[in-house]
PDB file of C-alpha atoms in Angstrom:
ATOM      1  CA  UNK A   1      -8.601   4.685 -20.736  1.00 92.00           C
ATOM      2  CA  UNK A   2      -5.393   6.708 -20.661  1.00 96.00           C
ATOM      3  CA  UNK A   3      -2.632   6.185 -17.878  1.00 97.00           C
ATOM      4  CA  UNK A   4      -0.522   8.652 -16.769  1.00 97.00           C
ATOM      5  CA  UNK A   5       2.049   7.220 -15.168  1.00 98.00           C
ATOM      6  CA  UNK A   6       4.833   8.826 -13.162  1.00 97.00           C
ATOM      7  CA  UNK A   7       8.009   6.229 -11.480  1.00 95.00           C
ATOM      8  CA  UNK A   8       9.391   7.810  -8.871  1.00 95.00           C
ATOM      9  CA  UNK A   9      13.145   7.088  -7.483  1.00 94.00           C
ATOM     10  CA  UNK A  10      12.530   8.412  -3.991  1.00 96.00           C
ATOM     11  CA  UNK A  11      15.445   8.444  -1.263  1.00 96.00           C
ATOM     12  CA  UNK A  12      15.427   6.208   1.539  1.00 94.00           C
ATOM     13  CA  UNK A  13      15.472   8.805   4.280  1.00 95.00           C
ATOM     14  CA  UNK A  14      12.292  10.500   2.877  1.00 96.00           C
ATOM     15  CA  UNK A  15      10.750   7.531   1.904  1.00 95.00           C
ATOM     16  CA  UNK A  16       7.563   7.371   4.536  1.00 96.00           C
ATOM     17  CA  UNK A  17       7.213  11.165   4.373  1.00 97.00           C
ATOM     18  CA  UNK A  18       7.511  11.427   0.812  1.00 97.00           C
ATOM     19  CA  UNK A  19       4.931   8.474   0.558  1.00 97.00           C
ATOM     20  CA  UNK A  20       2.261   9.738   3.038  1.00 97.00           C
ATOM     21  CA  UNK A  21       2.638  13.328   1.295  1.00 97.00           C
ATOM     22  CA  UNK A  22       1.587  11.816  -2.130  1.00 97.00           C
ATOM     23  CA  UNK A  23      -1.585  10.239  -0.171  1.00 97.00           C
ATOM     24  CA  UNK A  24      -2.789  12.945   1.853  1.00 97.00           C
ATOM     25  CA  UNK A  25      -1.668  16.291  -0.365  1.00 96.00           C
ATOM     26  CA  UNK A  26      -1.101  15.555  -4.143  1.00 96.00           C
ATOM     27  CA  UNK A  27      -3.290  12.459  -4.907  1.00 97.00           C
ATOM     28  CA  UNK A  28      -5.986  14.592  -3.647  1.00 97.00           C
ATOM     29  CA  UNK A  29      -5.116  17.357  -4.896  1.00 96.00           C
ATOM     30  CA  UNK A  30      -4.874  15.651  -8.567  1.00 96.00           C
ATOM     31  CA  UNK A  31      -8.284  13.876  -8.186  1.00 97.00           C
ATOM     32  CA  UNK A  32     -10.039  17.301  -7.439  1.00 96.00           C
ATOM     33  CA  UNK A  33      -8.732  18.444 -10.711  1.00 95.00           C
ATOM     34  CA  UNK A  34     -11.316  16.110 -12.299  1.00 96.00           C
ATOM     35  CA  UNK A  35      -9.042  15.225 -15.106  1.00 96.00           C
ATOM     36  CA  UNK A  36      -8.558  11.750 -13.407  1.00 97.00           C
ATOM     37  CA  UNK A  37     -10.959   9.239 -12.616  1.00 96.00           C
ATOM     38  CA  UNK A  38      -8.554   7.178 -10.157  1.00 96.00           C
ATOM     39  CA  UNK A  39      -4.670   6.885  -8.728  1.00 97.00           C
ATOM     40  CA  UNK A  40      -3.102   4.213  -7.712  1.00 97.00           C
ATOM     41  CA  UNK A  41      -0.003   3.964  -5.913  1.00 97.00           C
ATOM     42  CA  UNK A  42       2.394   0.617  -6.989  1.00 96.00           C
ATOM     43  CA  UNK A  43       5.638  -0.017  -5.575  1.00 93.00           C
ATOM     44  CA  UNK A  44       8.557  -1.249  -7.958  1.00 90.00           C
ATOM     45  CA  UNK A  45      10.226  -4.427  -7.123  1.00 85.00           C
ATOM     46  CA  UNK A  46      10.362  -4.553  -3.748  1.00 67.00           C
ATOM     47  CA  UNK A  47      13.582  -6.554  -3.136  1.00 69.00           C
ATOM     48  CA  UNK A  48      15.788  -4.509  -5.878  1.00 65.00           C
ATOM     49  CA  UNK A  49      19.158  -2.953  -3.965  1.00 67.00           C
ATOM     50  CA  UNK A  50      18.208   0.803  -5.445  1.00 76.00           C
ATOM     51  CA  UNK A  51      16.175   2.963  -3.295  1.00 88.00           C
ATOM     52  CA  UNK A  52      12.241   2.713  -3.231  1.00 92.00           C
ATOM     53  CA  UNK A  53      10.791   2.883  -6.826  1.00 94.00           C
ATOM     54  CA  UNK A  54       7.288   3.805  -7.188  1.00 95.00           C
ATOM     55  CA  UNK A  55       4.685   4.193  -9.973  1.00 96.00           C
ATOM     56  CA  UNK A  56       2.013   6.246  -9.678  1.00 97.00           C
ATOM     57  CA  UNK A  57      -0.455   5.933 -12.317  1.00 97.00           C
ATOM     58  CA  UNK A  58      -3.540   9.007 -12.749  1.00 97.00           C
ATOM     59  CA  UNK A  59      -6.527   7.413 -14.753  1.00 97.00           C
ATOM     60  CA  UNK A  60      -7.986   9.621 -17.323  1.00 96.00           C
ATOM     61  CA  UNK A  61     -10.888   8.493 -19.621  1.00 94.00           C
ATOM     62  CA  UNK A  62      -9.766  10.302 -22.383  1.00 95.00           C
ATOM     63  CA  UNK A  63      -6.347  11.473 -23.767  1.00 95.00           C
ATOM     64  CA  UNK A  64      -8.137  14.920 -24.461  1.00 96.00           C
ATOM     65  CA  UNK A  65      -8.676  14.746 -20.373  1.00 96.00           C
ATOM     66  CA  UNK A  66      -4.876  13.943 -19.757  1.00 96.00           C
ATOM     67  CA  UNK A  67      -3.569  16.828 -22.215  1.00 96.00           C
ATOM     68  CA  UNK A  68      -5.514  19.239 -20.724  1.00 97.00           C
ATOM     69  CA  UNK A  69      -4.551  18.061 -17.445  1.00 96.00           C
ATOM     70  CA  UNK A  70      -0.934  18.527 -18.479  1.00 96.00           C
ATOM     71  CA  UNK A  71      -1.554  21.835 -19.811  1.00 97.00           C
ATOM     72  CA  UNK A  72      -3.041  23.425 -16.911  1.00 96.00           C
ATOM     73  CA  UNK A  73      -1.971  21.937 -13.764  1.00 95.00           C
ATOM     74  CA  UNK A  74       1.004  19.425 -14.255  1.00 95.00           C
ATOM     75  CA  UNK A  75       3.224  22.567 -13.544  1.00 94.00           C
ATOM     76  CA  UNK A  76       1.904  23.497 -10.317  1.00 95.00           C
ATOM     77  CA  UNK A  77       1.642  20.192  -9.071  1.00 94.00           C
ATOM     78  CA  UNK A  78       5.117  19.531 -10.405  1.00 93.00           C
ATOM     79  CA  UNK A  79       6.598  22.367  -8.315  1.00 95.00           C
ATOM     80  CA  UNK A  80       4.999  21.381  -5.100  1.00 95.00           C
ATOM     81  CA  UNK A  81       6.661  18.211  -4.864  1.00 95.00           C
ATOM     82  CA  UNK A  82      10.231  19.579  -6.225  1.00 94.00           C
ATOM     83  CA  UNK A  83       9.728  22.497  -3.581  1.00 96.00           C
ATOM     84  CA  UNK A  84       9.098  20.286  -1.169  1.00 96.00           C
ATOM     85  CA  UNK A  85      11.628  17.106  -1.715  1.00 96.00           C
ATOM     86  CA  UNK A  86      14.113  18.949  -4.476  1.00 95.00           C
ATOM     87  CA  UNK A  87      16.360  16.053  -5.401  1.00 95.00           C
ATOM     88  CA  UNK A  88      15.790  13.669  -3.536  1.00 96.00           C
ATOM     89  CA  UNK A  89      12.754  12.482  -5.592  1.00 96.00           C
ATOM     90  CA  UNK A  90      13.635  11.385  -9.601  1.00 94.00           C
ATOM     91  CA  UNK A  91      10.688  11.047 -12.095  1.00 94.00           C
ATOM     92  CA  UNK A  92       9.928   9.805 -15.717  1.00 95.00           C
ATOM     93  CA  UNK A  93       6.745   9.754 -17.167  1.00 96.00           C
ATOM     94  CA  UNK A  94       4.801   8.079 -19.285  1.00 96.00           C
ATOM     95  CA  UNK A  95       1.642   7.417 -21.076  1.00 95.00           C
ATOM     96  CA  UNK A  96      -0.272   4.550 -21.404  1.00 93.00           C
ATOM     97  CA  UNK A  97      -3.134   3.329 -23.309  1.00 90.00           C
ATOM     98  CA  UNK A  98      -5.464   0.215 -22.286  1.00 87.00           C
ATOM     99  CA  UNK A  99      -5.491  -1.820 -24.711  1.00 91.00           C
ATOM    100  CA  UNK A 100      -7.768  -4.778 -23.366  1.00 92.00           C
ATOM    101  CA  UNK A 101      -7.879  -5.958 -19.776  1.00 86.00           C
ATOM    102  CA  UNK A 102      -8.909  -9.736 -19.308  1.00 90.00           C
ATOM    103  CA  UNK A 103      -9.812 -10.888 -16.152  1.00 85.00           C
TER     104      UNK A 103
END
């Protein structure tokens, strides 16, 4: 499995917005995309004084799956949320291969 994932810096005054935006537009909109099999939604350390950090990690089963992915629709989906928050959202991404998982 290869994981996308994207930490967001989000500001505090768009913080629910920007939140329930990712869960009812993008997520969905990245799922029907069929490059990803699953998203998830983390929040980064909770009590830290910076403004809410979140990680967003898109499941792909293959790296082929997340290339493609980044060649065909990243962009769009990219420029919806900068259109829609401009700077008041900061992003890094990276990728992530599992390894093992033990339960």
């Amino acid at each position: 499995m290869i994981i996308y994932n994207v930490t967001w810096q989000v500001a505090p005054e768009i913080d629910e917005n920007w939140l329930e935006w990712m869960q009812t537009h993008h997520i969905p909109k990245a799922l029907d995309t069929l490059y990803f099999e699953e998203v998830t939604i983390l929040k980064v350390g909770m009590d830290q004084p910076t403004d809410p950090t979140y990680a967003v990690q898109y499941k792909a089963s293959s790296r082929r799956h997340l290339q493609d992915y980044l060649d065909t629709e990243a962009a769009l989906l990219k420029q919806e949320i900068h259109e829609k928050f401009g700077e008041q959202v900061l992003s890094f991404e990276t990728q992530l291969e599992l390894v093992s998982n033990q339960s």
